[in-house]
C-alpha positions in Angstrom: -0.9 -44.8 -3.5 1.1 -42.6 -6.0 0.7 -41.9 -9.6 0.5 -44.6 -12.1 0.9 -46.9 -9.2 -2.6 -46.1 -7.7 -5.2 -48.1 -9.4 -3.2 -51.3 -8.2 -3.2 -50.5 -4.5 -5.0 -52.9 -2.7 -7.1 -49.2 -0.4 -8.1 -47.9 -4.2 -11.7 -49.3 -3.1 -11.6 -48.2 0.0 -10.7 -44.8 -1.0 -12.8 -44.5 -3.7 -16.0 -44.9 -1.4 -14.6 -42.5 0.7 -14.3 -40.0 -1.8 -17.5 -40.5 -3.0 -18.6 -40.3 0.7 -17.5 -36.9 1.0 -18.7 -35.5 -2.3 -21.7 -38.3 -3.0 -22.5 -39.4 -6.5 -25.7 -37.6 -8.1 -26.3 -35.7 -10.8 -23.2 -34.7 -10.9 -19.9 -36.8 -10.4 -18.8 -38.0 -7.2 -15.4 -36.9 -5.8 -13.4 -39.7 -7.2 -14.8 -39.5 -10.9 -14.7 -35.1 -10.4 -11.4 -35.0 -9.8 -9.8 -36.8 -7.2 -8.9 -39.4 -9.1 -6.8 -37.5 -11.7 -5.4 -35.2 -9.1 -3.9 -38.3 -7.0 -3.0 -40.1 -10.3 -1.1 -36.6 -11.5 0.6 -35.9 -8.4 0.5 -38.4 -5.6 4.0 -39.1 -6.3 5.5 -35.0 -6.2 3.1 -32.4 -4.2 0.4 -35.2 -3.0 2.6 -37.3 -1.8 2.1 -36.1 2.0 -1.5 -38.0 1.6 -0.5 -41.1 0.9 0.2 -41.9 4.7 -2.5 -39.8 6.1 -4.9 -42.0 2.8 -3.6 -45.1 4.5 -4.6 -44.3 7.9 -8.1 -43.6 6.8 -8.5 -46.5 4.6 -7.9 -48.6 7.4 -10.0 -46.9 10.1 -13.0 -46.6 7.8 -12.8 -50.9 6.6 -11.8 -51.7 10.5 -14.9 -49.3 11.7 -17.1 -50.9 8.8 -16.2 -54.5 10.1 -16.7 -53.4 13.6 -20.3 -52.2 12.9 -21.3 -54.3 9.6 -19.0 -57.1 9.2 -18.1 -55.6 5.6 -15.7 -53.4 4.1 -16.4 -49.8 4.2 -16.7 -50.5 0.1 -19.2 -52.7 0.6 -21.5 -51.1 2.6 -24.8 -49.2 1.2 -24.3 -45.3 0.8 -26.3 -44.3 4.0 -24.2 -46.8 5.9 -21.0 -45.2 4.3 -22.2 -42.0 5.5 -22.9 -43.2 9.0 -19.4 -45.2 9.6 -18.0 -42.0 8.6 -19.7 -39.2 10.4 -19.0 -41.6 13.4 -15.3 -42.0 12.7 -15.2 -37.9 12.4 -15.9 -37.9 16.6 -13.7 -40.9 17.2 -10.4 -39.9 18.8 -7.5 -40.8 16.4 -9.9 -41.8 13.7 -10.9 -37.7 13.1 -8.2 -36.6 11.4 -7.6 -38.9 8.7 -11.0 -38.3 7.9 -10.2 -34.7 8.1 -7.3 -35.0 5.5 -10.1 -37.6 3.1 -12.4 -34.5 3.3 -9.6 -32.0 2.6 -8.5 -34.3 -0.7 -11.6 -34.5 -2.0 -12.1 -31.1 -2.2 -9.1 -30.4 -3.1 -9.6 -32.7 -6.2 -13.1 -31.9 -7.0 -13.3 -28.2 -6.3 -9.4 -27.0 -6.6 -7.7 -29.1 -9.1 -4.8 -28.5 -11.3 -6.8 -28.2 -14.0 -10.8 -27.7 -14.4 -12.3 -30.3 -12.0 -16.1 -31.1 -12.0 -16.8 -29.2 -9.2 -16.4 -25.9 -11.1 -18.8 -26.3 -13.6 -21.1 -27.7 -10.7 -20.9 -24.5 -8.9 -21.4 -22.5 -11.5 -17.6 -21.2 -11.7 -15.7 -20.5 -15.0 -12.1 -19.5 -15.0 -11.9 -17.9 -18.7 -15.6 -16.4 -19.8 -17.3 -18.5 -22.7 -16.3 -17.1 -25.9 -12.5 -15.8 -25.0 -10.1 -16.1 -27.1 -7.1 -16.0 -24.4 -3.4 -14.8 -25.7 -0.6 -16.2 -24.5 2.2 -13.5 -23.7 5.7 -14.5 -23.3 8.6 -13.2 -21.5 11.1 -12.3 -23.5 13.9 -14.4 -23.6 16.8 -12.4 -21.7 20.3 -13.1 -23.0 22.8 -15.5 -22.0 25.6 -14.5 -19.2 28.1 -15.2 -21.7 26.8 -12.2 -23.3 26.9 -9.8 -20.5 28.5 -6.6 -21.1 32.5 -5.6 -19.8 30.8 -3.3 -17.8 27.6 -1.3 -17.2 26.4 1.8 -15.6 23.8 0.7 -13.4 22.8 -2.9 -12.0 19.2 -3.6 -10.9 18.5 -6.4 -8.9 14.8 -7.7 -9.2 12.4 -7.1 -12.2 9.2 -6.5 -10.3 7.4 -3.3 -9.3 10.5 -1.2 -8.3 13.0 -2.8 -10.5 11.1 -2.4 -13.5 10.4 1.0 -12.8 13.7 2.4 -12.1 15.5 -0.1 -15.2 12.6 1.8 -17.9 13.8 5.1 -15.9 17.3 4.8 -16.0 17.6 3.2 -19.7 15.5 6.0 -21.1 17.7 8.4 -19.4 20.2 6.9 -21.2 22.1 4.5 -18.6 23.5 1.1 -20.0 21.0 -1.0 -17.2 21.8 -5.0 -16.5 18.1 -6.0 -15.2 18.9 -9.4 -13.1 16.1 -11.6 -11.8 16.3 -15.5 -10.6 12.7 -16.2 -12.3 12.5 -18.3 -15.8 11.2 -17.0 -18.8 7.4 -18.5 -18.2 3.9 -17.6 -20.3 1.0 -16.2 -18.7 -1.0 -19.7 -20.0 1.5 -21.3 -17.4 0.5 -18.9 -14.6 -3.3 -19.3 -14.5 -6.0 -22.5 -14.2 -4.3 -23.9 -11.6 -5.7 -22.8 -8.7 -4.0 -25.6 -6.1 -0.3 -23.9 -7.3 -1.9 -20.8 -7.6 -0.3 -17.9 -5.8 -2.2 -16.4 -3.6 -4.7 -20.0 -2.4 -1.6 -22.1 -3.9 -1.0 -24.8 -1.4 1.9 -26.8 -3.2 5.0 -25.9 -5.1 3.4 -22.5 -6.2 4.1 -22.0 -9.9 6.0 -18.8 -9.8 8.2 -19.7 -6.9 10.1 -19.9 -4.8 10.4 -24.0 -5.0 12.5 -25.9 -3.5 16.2 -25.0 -2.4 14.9 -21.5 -1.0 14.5 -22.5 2.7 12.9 -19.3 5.0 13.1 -19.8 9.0 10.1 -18.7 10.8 10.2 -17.7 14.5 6.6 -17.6 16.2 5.8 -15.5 19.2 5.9 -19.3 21.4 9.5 -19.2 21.0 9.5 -22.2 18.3 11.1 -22.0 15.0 10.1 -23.2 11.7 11.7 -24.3 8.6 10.0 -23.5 5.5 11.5 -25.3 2.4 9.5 -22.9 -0.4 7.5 -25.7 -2.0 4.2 -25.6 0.4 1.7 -23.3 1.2 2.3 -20.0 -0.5 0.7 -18.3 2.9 3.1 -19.8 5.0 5.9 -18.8 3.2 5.4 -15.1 2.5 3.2 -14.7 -0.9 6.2 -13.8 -3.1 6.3 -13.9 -6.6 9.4 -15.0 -8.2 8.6 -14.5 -12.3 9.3 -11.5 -14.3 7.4 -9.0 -13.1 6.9 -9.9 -9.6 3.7 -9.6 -7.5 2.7 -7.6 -10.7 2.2 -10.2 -13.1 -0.3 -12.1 -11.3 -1.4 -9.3 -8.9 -5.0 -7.9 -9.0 -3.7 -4.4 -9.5 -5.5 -2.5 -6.5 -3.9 0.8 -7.3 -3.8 3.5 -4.9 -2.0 6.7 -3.4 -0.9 6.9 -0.4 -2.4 10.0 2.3 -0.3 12.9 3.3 -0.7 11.8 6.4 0.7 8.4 5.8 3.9 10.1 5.2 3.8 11.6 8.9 2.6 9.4 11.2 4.6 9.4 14.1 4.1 13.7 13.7 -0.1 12.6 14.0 -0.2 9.9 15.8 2.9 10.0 17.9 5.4 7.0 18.4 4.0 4.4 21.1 6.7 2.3 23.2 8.0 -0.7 21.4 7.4 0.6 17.9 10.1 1.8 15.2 7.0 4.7 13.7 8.8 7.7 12.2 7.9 10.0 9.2 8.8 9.8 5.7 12.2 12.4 5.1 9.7 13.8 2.7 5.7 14.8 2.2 3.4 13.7 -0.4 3.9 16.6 -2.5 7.3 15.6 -3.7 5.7 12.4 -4.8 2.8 13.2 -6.3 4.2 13.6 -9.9 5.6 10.5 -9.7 1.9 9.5 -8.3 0.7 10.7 -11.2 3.5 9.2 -13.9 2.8 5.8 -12.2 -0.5 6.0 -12.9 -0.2 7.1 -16.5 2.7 5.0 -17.5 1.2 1.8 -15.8 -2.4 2.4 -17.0 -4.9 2.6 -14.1 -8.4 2.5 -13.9 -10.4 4.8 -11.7 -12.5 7.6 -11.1 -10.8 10.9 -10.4 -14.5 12.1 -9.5 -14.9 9.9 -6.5 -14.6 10.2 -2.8 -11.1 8.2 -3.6 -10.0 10.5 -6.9 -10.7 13.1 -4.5 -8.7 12.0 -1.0 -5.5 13.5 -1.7 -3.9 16.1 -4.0 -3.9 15.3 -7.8 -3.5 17.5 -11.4 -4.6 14.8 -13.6 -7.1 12.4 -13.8 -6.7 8.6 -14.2 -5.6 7.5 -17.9 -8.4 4.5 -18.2 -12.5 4.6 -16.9 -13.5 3.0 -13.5 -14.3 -0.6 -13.9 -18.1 -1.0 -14.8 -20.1 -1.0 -11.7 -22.0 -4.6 -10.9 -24.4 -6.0 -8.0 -21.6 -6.3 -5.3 -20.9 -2.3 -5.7 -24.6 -1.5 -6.4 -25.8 -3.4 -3.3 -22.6 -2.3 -0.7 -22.9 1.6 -2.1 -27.1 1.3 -1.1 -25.8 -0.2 2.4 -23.0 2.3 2.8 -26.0 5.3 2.2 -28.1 3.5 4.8 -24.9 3.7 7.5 -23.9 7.3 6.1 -20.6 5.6 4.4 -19.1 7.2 1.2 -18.5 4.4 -0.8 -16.3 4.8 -4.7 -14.8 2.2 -7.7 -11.4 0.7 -6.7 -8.6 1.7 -8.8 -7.5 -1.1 -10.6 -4.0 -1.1 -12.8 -6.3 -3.2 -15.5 -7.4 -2.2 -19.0 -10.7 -1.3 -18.7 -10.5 -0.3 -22.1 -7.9 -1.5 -25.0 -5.0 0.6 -24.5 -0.9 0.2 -25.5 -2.4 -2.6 -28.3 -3.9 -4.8 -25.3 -7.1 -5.5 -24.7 -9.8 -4.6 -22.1 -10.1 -6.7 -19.5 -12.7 -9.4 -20.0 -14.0 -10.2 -16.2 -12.5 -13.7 -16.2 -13.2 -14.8 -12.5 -8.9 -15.8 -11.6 -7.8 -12.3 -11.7 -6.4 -12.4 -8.2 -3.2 -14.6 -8.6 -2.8 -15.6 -11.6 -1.9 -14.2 -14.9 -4.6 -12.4 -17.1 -6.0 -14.7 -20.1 -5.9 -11.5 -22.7 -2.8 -9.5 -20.8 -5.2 -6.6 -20.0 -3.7 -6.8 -16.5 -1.2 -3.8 -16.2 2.4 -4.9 -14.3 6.5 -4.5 -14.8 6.3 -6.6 -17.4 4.1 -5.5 -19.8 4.9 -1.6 -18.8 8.1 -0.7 -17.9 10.2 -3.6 -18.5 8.8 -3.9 -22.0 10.0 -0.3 -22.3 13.7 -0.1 -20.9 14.4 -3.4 -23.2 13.3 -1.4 -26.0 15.8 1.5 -25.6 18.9 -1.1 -27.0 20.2 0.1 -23.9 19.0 -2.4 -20.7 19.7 -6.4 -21.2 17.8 -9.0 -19.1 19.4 -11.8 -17.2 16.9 -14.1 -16.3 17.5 -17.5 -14.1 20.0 -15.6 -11.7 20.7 -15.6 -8.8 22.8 -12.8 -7.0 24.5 -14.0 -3.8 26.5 -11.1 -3.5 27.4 -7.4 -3.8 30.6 -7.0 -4.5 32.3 -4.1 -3.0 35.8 -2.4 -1.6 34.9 -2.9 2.5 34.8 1.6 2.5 31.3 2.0 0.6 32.1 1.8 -2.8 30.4 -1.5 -4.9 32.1 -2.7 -8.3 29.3 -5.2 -8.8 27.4 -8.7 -8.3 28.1 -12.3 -8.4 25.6 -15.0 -8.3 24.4 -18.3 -10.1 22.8 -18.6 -13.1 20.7 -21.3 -13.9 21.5 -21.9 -18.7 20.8 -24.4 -21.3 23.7 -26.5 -19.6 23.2 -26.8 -16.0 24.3 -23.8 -13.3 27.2 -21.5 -13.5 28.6 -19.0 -11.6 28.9 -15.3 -13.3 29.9 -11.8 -11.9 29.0 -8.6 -13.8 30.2 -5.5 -12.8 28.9 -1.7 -13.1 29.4 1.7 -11.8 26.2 1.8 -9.6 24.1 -0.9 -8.2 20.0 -0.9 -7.5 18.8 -3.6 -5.1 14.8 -4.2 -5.4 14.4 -7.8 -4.6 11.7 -7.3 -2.7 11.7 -5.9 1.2 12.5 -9.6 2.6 15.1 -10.8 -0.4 16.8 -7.4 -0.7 17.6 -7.3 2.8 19.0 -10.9 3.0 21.0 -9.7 0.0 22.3 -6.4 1.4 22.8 -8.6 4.9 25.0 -11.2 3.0 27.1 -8.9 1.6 27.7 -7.1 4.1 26.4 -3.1 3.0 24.7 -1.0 5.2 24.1 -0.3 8.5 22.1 -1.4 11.8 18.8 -0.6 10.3 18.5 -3.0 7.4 16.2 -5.7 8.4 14.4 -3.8 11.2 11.1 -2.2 10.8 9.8 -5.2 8.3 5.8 -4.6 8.1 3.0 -5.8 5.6 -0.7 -4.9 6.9 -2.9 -5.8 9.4 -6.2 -7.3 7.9 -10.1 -7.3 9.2 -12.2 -10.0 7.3 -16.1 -10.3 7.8 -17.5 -13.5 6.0 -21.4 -13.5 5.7 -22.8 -16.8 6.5 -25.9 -15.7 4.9 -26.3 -12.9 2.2 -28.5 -11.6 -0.7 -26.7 -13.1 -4.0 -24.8 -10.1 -4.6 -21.0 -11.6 -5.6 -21.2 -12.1 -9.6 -18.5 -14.6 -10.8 -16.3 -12.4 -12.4 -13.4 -10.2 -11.7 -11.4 -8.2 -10.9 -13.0 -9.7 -7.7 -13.7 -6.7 -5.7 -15.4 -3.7 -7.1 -16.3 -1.2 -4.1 -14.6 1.1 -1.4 -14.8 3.1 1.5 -12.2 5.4 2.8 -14.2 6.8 5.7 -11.9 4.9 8.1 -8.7 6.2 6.8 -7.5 9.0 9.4 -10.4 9.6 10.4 -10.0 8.4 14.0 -7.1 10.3 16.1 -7.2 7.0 18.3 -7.2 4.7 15.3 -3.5 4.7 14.2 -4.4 5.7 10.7 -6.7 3.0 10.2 -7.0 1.9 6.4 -9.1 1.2 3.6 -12.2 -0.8 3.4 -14.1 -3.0 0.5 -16.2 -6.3 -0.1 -14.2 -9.2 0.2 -12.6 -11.3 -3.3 -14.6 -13.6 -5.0 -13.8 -17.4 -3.2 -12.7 -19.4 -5.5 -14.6 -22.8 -5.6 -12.2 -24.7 -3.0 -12.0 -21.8 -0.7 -16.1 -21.6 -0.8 -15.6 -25.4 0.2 -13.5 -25.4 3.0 -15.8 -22.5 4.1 -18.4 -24.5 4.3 -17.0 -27.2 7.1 -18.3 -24.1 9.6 -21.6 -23.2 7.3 -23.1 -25.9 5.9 -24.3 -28.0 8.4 -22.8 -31.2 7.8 -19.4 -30.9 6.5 -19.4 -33.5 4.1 -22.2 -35.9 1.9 -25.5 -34.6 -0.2 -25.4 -31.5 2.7 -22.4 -29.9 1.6 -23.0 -30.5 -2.1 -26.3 -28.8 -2.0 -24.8 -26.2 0.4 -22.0 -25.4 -2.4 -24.4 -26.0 -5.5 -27.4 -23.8 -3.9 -25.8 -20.8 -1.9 -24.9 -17.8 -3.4 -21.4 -16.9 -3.8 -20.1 -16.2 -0.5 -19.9 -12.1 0.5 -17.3 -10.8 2.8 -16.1 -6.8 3.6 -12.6 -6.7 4.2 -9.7 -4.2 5.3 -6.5 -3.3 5.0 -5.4 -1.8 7.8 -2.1 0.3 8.4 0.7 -1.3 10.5 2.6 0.0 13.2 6.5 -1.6 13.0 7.1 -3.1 15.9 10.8 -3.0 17.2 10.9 -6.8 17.7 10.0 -7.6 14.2 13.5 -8.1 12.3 14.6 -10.2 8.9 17.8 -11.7 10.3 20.3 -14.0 8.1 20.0 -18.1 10.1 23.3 -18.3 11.1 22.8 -22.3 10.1 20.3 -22.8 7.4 21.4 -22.0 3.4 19.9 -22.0 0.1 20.3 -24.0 -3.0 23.1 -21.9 -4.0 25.1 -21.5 -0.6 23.9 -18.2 0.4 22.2 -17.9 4.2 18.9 -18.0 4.2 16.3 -15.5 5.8 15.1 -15.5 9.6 11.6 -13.9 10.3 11.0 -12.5 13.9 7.8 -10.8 14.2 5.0 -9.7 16.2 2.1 -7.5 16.2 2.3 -4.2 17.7 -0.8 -3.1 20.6 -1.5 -0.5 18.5 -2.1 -2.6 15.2 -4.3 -4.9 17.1 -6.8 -2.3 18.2 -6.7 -1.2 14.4 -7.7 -4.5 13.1 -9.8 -4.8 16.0 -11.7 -1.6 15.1 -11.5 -2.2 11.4 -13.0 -5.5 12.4 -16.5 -3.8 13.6 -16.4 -1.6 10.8 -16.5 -4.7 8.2 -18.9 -6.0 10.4 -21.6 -3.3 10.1 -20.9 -3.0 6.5 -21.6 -6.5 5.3 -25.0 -6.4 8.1 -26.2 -3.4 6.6 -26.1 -5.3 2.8 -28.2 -8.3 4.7 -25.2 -10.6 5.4 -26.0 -12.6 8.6 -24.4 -15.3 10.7 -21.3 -13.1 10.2 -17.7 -14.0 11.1 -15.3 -12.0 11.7 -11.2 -12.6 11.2 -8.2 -10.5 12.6 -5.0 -10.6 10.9 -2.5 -8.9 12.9 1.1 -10.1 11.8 2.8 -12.1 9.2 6.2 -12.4 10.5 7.1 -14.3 7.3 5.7 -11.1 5.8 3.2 -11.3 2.3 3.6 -9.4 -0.7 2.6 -5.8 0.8 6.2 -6.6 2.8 8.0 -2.6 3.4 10.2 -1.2 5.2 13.3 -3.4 5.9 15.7 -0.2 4.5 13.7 2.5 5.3 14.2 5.9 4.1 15.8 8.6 6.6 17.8 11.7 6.3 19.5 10.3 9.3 21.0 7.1 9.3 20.8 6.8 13.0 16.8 6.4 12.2 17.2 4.7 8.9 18.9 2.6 6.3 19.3 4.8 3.4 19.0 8.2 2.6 16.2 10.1 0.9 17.3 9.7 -2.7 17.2 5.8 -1.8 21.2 5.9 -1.3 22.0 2.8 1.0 24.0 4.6 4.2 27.3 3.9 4.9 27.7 3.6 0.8 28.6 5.8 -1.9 26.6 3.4 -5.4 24.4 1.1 -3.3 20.9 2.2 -4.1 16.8 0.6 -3.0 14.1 1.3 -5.2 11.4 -1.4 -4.0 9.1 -1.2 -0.9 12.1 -2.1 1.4 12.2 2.1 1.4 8.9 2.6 3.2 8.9 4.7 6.4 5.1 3.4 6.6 2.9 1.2 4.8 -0.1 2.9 4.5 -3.7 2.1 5.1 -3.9 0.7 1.3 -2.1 -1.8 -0.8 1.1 -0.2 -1.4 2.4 -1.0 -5.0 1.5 2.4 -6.7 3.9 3.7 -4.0 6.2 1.6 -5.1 6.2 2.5 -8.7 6.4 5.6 -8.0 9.7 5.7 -5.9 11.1 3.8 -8.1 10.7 6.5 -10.3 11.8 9.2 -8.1 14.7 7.1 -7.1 15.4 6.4 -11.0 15.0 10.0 -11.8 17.1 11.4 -8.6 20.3 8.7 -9.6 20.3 10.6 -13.3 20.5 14.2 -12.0 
């Protein structure tokens, strides 16, 4: 039932009636004409090649249960008995989950798709607004490892957030910078439209990585292991983003600063048993310049006016106007007055007017995920990156791997080796240089710093993202406009404001669902999870309206990123082991975060609410911190305050791997801004 092969297989009938089951024919196509088709035709034979089985199975339940009940094929039976045969097969022990994975291809096809399926224009969803003409921005090309340098002054390891920023700071300060990074060159035309390899719903072979040949093992709190091969569900594996730029490039660019008291919780809050808590070696104050470059060099959008402008320290402004306001924020800010909630504009590192010769960002409803259709999304690559290559003084190796740090055994590093993937197959290549900057990435730079060997009993521990409450209104006012950036309003009333609460965290309306997402909601909501029910249900509801949280996490002294003594990459080198759990106190922060989202969304009409608790992701997701924390001890921490790796005299972090805490708020500002401290500490 794969590729080309498909139309000749003797279920195609079978299967097509099925499809058509699921999403029935009217006046718009039915599921095998709207997508499913194509999609199975496309890619039964490489990422849909796990249904073919499952496709079999069904195919011969539903003609054996036809048969049974009609004495016809399942084909040849009238739509109402199709219908019947299959809502009866979907409470039939052994028969229910075939039917389960028909329903989860067809939507897959006719409301996910590759490429624009029928079921977006029937829902009313468009990825790029009418009328856009979208750019196509490039990375630029890198140069060849044959052309690396004798030597260089400073390595950096990872051209994301933190590696961006502290090559652009480094260069400028006049240090001859290698920046190294295993992602291919790839345009931003690549890294959007596709919303089943998409990376944050991308359920197969996500397009900017990892792929195959980068094998993670996941321990669960059961005691079971896992072994994740880094082509599936970009959830499961850990949300990273391996492209030029990182999480950045196809991030939605929530933007904040983190609280003073974020960089002293275990001083407020205290250190509860069985957690790693400790304070920051230094206080917001020493980091609010770089706060404030971040936010200028980057180019965020906010309003230094607001309840959030207005939360912590500042002497300047944002560089770019809050994001125009729209129902979502207009209808939560009226429901937030009712409940006595101070509600403000997210800040956003988007264009919200043309700035740096880029334009202003045009709404289009992928922001989250994917790359932005006019480059108005602000990241490493179009920033800071951009800015160290144009110094003459920073080259970019891109397709490389390092495997290894090379270094003397007493502290001192000479430099890398690692693969490198050319025009003519793999190669190996070593550069050298007088200092080297890991910022892979929390999980990747402490596998790296592990593998070689550097540092000391605290790299690895301590590895935390956030804890998340979701609220999901079954039933709301049609408030959630199609566009982006996909949220729009905030509350910090919950951040430190409960001595009990661990630091709680920040709160605002849930993304915009994409079209499948909506679909798969509606197996709970709609009440019939397949037929003319569930198409009306996804033609005739409103967009769906949530109120969500991030929610600082507590480290727990269990959760560890270990090297599998067994398992290896592609290229040789060990691969990761995840070991996590939630702490108590994290739960009862979800938990309370929970209610919170909960009143919210009720007090903006939402009804038939439900309620999620995210309270660990031992396989971590792109907020990952913390696994070479910052301590001016090194019997508390992996490196120093200046981001010096202990035990080391060149080794140096500048990525979120450095965070004491994670803060109640998506941490990448932070990161940018360390980075720069870090960057602008290693020139004095």
């Amino acid at each position: 039932m794969a590729g080309d092969e498909l139309s000749d297989h003797p279920d195609e009938p079978t299967l097509r009636a099925l499809f058509d089951t699921v999403i029935p024919v009217d006046d718009w196509p039915g599921g095998w004409e709207g997508g499913v088709g194509r999609l199975l035709r496309e890619h039964g034979s490489d990422f849909m090649s796990w249904s073919a089985t499952a496709l079999a199975n069904a195919a011969e339940a539903a003609d054996r249960a036809a048969n049974d009940s009609h004495r016809r094929p399942f084909a040849a039976l009238a739509a109402a008995e199709q219908s019947a045969v299959f809502a009866s097969l979907l409470e039939r022990e052994g028969a229910a989950g075939p039917m389960h994975d028909v329903t989860t291809v067809a939507y897959q096809g006719f409301y996910g798709g590759t490429r624009e399926p029928a079921g977006w224009q029937m829902v009313g969803y468009s990825a790029i607004p009418e009328g856009v003409d979208a750019v196509d921005a490039a990375d630029p090309p890198g140069i060849d490892a044959e052309r690396l340098a004798d030597s260089y002054d400073v390595i950096v390891i990872g051209a994301g957030a933190g590696g961006g920023a502290v090559a652009a700071e480094l260069a400028e300060g006049g240090q001859h910078v290698l920046l190294i990074d295993r992602a291919q060159p790839m345009r931003n035309s690549e890294l959007r439209g596709n919303h089943l390899q998409g990376k944050r719903t991308g359920l197969y072979d996500v397009r900017v990585g990892p792929h195959a040949g980068n094998p993670r093992v996941i321990e669960h709190s059961d005691g079971t292991a896992e072994l994740l091969h880094g082509e599936g569900d970009a959830l499961a594996y850990g949300l990273n983003a391996m492209v030029l730029g990182g999480g950045t490039r196809v991030w939605q660019g929530m933007s904040w600063r983190f609280w003073e008291q974020d960089f002293r919780m275990a001083s407020t809050y205290g250190t509860p048993v069985d957690s790693t808590l400790a304070d920051w070696p230094f206080d917001y104050a020493e980091l609010e310049q770089y706060y404030e470059r971040a936010e200028w060099e980057l180019g965020v959008a906010g309003d230094a006016d607001s309840a959030v402008g207005r939360a912590t320290p500042r002497r300047r402004g944002y560089p770019l106007p809050a994001m125009r306001s729209d129902r979502t924020r207009e209808a939560l800010t009226a429901a937030g007055r009712r409940l006595g909630i101070t509600t403000s504009p997210i800040p956003f590192a988007i264009n919200s007017v043309s700035r740096d010769g880029r334009a202003a960002c045009v709404r289009c409803a992928q922001c989250i995920g994917h790359a932005c259709p006019v480059n108005a999304k602000n990241g490493a690559q179009n920033t800071f990156i951009p800015r160290a290559l144009a110094t003459g003084r920073a080259d970019l190796l891109l397709g490389a791997q390092v495997t290894s740090i090379e270094h003397d055994g007493s502290g001192t590093a000479s430099g890398v080796v690692g693969v490198v993937e050319g025009r003519s197959g793999e190669r190996g290549f070593r550069a050298r240089a007088a200092r080297i900057v890991v910022a892979a990435g929390a999980i990747e730079t402490a596998r790296l710093l592990l593998a070689s060997g550097l540092g000391n009993e605290w790299v690895g521990r301590s590895h935390m993202t956030h804890g998340v409450a979701l609220a999901i209104a079954g039933e709301a006012p049609d408030i959630k406009e199609t566009v982006g950036p996909g949220h729009s309003v905030a509350t910090i009333d919950f951040v430190h404001s409960d001595p009990h609460g661990w630091g709680g965290g920040v709160m605002f309306d849930a993304a915009l669902q994409f079209p499948y997402d909506k679909a798969q909601v509606g197996r709970e909501l709609a009440s019939a999870p397949f037929g003319t029910v569930h198409k009306a249900w996804m033609r005739e509801t409103p967009n769906l309206v949530g109120t969500m949280a991030m929610v600082q996490e507590i480290p727990h002294a269990q959760t560890r990123v270990l090297l599998d003594p067994v398992v290896k990459d592609q290229r040789g080198m060990p691969a990761v082991r995840l070991r996590g759990t939630a702490h108590d106190a994290t739960r009862a922060n979800v938990a309370a975060m929970a209610g919170h989202c909960s009143d919210w969304l009720r007090a903006a009409g939402g009804r038939r609410i439900m309620t999620r608790e995210l309270t660990v992701a031992p396989q971590g997701q792109e907020h990952s911190a913390g696994t070479a924390r910052l301590s001016a001890d090194p019997a508390f921490g992996a490196c120093d305050p200046r981001g010096l790796l202990w035990g080391t005299r060149n080794v140096f972090v500048a990525d979120a791997s450095l965070h004491v805490t994670n803060g109640g708020f998506n941490p990448a500002l932070t990161v940018f801004a360390n980075a720069l401290r870090v960057g602008a500490l290693m020139m004095q």
